[in-house]
mmCIF file with all atom_site columns, C-alpha atoms in Angstrom:
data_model
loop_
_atom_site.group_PDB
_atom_site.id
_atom_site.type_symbol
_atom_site.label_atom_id
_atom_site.label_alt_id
_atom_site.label_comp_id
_atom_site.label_asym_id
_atom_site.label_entity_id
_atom_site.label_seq_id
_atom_site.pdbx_PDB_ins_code
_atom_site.Cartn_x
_atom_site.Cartn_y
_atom_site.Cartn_z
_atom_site.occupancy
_atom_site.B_iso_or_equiv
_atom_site.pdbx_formal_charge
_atom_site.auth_seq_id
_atom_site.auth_comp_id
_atom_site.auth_asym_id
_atom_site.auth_atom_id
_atom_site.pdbx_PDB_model_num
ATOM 1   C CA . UNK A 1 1   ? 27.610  -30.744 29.080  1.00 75.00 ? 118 UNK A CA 1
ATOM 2   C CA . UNK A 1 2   ? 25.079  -32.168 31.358  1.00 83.00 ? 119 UNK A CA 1
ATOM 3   C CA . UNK A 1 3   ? 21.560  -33.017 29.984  1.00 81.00 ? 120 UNK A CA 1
ATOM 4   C CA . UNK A 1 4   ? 19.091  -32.361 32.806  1.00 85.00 ? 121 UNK A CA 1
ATOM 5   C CA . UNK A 1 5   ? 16.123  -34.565 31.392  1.00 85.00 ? 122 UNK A CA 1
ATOM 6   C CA . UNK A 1 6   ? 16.308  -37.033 28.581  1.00 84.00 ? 123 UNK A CA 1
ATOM 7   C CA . UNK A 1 7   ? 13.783  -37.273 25.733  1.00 80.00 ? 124 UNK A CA 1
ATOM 8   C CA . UNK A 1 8   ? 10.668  -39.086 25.671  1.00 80.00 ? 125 UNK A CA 1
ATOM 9   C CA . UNK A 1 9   ? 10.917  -42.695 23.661  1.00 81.00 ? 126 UNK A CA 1
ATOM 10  C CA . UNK A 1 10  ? 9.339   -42.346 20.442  1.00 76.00 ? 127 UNK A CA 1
ATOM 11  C CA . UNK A 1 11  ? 8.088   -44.937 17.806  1.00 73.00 ? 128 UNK A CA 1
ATOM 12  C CA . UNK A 1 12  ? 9.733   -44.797 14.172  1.00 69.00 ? 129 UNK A CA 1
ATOM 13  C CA . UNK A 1 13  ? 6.638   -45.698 12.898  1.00 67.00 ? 130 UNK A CA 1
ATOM 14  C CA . UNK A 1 14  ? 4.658   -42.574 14.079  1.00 65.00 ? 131 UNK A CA 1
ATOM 15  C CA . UNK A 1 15  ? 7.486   -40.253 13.183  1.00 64.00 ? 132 UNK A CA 1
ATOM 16  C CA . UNK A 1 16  ? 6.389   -40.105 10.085  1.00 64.00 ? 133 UNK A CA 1
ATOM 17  C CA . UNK A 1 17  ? 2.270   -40.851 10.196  1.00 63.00 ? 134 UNK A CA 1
ATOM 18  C CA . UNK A 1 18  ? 0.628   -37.796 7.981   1.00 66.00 ? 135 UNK A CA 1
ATOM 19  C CA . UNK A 1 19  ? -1.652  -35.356 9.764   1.00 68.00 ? 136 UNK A CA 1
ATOM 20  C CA . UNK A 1 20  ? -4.851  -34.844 8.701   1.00 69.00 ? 137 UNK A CA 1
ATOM 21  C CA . UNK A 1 21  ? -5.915  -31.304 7.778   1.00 72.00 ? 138 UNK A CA 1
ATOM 22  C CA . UNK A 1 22  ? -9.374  -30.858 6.905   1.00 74.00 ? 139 UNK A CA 1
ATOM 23  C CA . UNK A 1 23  ? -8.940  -27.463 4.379   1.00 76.00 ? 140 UNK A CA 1
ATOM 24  C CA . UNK A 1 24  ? -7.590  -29.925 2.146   1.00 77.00 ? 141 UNK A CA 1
ATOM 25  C CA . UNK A 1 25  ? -9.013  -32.406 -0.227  1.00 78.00 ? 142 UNK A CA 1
ATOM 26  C CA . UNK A 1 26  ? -8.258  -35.000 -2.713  1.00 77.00 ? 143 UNK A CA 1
ATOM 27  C CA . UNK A 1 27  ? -4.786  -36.317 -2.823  1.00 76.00 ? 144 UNK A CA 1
ATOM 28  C CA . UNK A 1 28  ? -1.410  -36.362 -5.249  1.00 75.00 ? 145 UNK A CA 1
ATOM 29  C CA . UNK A 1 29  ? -2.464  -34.009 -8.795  1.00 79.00 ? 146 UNK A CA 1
ATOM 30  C CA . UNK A 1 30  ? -5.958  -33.786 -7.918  1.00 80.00 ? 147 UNK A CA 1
ATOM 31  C CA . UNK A 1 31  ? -5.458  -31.994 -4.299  1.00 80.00 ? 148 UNK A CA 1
ATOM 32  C CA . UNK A 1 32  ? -7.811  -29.150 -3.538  1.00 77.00 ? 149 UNK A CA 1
ATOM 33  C CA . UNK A 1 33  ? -7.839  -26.389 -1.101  1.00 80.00 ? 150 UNK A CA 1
ATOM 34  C CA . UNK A 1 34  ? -11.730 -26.099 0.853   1.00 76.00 ? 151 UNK A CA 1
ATOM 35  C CA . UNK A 1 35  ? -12.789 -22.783 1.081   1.00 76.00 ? 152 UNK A CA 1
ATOM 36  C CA . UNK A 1 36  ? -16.252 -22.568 3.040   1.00 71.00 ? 153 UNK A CA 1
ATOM 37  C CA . UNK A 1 37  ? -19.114 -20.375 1.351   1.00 72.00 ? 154 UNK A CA 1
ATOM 38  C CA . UNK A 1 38  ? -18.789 -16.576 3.631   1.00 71.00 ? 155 UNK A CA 1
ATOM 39  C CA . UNK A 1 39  ? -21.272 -15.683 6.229   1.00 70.00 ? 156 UNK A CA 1
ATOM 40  C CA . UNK A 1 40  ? -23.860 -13.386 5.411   1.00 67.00 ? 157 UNK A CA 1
ATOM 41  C CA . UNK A 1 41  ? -23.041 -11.943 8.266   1.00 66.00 ? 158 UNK A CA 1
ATOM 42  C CA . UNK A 1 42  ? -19.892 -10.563 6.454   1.00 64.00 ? 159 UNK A CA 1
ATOM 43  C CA . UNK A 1 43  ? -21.837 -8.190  4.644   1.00 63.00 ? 160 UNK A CA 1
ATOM 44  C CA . UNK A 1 44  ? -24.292 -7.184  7.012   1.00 66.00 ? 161 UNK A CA 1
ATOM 45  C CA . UNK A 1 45  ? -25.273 -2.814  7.187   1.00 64.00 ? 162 UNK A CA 1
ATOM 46  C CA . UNK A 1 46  ? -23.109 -2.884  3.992   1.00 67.00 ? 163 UNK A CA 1
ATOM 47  C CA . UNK A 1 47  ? -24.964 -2.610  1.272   1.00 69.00 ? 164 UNK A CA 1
ATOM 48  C CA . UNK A 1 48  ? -24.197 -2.009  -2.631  1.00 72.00 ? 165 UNK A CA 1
ATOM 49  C CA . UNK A 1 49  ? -25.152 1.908   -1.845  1.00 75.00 ? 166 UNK A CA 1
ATOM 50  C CA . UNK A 1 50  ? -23.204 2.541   1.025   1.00 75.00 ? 167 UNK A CA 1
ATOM 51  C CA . UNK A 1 51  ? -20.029 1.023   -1.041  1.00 74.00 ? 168 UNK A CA 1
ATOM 52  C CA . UNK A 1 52  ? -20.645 3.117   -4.219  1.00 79.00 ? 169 UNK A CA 1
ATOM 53  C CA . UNK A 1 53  ? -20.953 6.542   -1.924  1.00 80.00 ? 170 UNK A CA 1
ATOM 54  C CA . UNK A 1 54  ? -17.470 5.245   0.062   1.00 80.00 ? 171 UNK A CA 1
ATOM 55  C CA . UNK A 1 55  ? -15.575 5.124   -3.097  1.00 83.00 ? 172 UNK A CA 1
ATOM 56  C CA . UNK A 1 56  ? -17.267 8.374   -4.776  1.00 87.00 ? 173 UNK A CA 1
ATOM 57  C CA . UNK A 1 57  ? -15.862 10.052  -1.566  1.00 88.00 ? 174 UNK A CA 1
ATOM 58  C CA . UNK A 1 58  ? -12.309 8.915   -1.918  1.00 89.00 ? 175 UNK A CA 1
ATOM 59  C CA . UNK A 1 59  ? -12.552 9.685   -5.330  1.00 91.00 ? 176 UNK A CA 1
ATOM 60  C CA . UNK A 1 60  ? -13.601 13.300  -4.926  1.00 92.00 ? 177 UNK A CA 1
ATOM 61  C CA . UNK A 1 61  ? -11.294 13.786  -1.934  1.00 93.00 ? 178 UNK A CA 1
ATOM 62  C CA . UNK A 1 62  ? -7.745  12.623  -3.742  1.00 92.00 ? 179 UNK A CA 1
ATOM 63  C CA . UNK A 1 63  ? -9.076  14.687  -7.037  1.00 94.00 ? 180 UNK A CA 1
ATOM 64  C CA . UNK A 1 64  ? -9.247  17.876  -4.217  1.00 94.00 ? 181 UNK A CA 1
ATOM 65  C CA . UNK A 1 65  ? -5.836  17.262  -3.198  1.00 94.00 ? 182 UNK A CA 1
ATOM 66  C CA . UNK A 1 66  ? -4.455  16.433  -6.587  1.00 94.00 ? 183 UNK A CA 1
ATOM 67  C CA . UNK A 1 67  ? -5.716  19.729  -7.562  1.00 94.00 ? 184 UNK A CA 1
ATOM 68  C CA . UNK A 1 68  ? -3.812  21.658  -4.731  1.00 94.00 ? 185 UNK A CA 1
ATOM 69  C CA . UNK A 1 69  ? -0.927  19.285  -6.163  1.00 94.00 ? 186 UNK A CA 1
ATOM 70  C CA . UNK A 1 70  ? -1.157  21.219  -9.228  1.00 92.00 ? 187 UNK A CA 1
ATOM 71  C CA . UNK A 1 71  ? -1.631  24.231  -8.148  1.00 93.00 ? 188 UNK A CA 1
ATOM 72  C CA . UNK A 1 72  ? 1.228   24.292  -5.975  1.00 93.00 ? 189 UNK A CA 1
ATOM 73  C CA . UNK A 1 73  ? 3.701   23.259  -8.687  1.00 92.00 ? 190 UNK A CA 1
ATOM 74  C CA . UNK A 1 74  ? 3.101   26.172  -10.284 1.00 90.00 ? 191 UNK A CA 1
ATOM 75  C CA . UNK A 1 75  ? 3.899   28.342  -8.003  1.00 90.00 ? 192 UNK A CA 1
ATOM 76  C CA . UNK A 1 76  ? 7.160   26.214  -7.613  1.00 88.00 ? 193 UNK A CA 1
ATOM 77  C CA . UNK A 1 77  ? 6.501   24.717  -4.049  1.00 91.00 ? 194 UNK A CA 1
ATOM 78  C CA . UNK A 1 78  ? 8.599   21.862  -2.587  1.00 91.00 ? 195 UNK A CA 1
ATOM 79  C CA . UNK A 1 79  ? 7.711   18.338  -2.191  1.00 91.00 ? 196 UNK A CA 1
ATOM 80  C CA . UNK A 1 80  ? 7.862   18.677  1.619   1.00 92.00 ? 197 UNK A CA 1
ATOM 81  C CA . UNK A 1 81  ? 5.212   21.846  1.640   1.00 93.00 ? 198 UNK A CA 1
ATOM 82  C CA . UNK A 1 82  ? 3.312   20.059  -0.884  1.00 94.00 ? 199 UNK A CA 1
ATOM 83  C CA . UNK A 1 83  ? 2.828   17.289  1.715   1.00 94.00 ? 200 UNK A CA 1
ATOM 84  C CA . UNK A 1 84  ? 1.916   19.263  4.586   1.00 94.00 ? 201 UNK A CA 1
ATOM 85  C CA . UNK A 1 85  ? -1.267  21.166  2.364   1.00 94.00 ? 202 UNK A CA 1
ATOM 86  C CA . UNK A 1 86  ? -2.123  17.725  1.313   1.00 93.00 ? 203 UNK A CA 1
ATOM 87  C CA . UNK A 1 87  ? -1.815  15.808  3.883   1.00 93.00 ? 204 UNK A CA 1
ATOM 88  C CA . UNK A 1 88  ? 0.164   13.252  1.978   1.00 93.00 ? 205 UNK A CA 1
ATOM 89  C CA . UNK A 1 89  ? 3.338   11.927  2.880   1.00 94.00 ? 206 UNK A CA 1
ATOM 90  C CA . UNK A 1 90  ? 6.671   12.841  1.109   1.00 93.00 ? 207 UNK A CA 1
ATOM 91  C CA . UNK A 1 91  ? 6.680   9.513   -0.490  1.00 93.00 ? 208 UNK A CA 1
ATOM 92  C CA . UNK A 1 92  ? 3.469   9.907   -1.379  1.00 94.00 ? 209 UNK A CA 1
ATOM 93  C CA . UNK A 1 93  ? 4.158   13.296  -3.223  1.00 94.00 ? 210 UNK A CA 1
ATOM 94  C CA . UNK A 1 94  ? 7.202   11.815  -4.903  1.00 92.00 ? 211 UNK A CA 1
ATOM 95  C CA . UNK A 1 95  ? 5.273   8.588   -6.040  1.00 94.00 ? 212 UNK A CA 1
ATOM 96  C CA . UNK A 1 96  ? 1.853   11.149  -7.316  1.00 94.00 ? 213 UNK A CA 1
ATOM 97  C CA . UNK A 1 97  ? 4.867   13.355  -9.512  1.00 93.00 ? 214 UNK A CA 1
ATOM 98  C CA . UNK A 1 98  ? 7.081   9.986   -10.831 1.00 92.00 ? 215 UNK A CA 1
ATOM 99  C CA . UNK A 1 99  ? 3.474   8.590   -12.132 1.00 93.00 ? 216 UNK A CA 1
ATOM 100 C CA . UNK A 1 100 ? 2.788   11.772  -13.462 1.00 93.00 ? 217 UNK A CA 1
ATOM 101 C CA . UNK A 1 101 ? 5.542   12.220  -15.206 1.00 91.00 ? 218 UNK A CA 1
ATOM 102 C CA . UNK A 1 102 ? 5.404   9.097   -16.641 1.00 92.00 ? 219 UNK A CA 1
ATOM 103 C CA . UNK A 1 103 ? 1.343   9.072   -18.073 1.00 92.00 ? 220 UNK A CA 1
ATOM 104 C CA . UNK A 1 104 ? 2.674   12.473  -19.837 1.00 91.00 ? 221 UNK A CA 1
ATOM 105 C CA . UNK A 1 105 ? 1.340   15.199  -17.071 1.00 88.00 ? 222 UNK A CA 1
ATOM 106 C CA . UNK A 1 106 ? 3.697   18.474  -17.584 1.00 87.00 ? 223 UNK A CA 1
ATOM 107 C CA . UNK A 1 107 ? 5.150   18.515  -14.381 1.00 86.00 ? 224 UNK A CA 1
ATOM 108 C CA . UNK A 1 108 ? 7.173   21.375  -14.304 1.00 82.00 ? 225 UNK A CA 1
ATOM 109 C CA . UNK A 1 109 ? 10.942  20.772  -13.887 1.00 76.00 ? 226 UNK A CA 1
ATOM 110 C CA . UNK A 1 110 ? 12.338  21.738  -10.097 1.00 74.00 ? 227 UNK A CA 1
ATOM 111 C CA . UNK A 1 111 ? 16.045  21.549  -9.315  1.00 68.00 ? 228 UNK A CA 1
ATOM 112 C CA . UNK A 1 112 ? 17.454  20.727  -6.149  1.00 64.00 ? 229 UNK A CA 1
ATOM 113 C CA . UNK A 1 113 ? 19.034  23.210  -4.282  1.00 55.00 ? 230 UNK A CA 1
ATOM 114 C CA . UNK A 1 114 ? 17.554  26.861  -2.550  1.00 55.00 ? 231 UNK A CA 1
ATOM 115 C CA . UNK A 1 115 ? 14.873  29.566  -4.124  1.00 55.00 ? 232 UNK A CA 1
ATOM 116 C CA . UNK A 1 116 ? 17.437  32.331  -6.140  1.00 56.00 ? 233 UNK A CA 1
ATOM 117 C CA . UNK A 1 117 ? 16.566  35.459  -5.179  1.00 54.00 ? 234 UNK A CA 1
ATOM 118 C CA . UNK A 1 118 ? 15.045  37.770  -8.917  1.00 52.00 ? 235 UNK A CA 1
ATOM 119 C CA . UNK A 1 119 ? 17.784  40.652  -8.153  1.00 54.00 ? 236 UNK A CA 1
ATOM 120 C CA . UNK A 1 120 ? 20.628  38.012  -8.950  1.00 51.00 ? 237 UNK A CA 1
ATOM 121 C CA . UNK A 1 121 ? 21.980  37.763  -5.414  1.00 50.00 ? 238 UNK A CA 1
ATOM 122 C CA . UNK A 1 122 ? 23.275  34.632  -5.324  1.00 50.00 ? 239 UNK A CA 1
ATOM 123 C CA . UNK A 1 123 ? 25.276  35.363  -8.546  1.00 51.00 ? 240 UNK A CA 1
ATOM 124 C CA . UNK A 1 124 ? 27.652  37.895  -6.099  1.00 49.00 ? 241 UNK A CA 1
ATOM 125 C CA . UNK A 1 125 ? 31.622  36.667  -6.158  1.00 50.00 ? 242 UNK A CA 1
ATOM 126 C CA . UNK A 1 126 ? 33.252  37.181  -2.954  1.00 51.00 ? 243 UNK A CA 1
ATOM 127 C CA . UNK A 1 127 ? 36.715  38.410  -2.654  1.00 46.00 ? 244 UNK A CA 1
#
């Protein structure tokens, strides 16, 4: 193999020099980490109202759509067209049910598997 350009010379002695980094202060067991105060800038058209009314919307909006959860389970529909009236994901859906279940909700019970028809159809032996 052929080495096109060699490296640059370099001093042992500055191999090994520290570098300075100003987020940090103090040194060994009494190190610290400098945070700087936020801007008030960060905050600025957002005030303690406008907050409060965000998260009373989101509230109110996934208490709509756990209502149509319910609903829907009921009448026996499937994850997947529970997810499309939501507008949750399938995931989503499966994650809402699994927590559910486990706070003690009365989820009904759904098999995997297709919708038997009430006459009994799919009870019929061939042969």
């Amino acid at each position: 193999m052929k080495i096109k350009r060699a490296l640059p010379k370099t001093d042992p002695r500055m191999s090994t020099r520290t570098v300075h980094d100003n987020r940090f202060l103090g040194e060994g067991i009494n190190t610290y980490i400098h945070k700087p105060s936020p801007s008030p800038m960060d905050d600025f058209g957002q005030g303690e109202h406008t907050k409060e009314n965000a998260s009373r919307h989101k509230k109110l909006e996934m208490e709509r759509k756990h209502k149509i959860m319910k609903a829907m389970l009921k009448e026996g529909a499937t994850d997947t067209e529970i997810a499309a009236a939501t507008g949750y994901s399938y995931g989503t859906v499966r994650k809402i049910l699994t927590q559910w279940r486990r706070a003690g909700v009365d989820v009904p019970d759904r098999r995997k598997g297709g919708k038997k028809d009430e006459k009994g159809a799919g009870d019929t032996v061939c042969g």
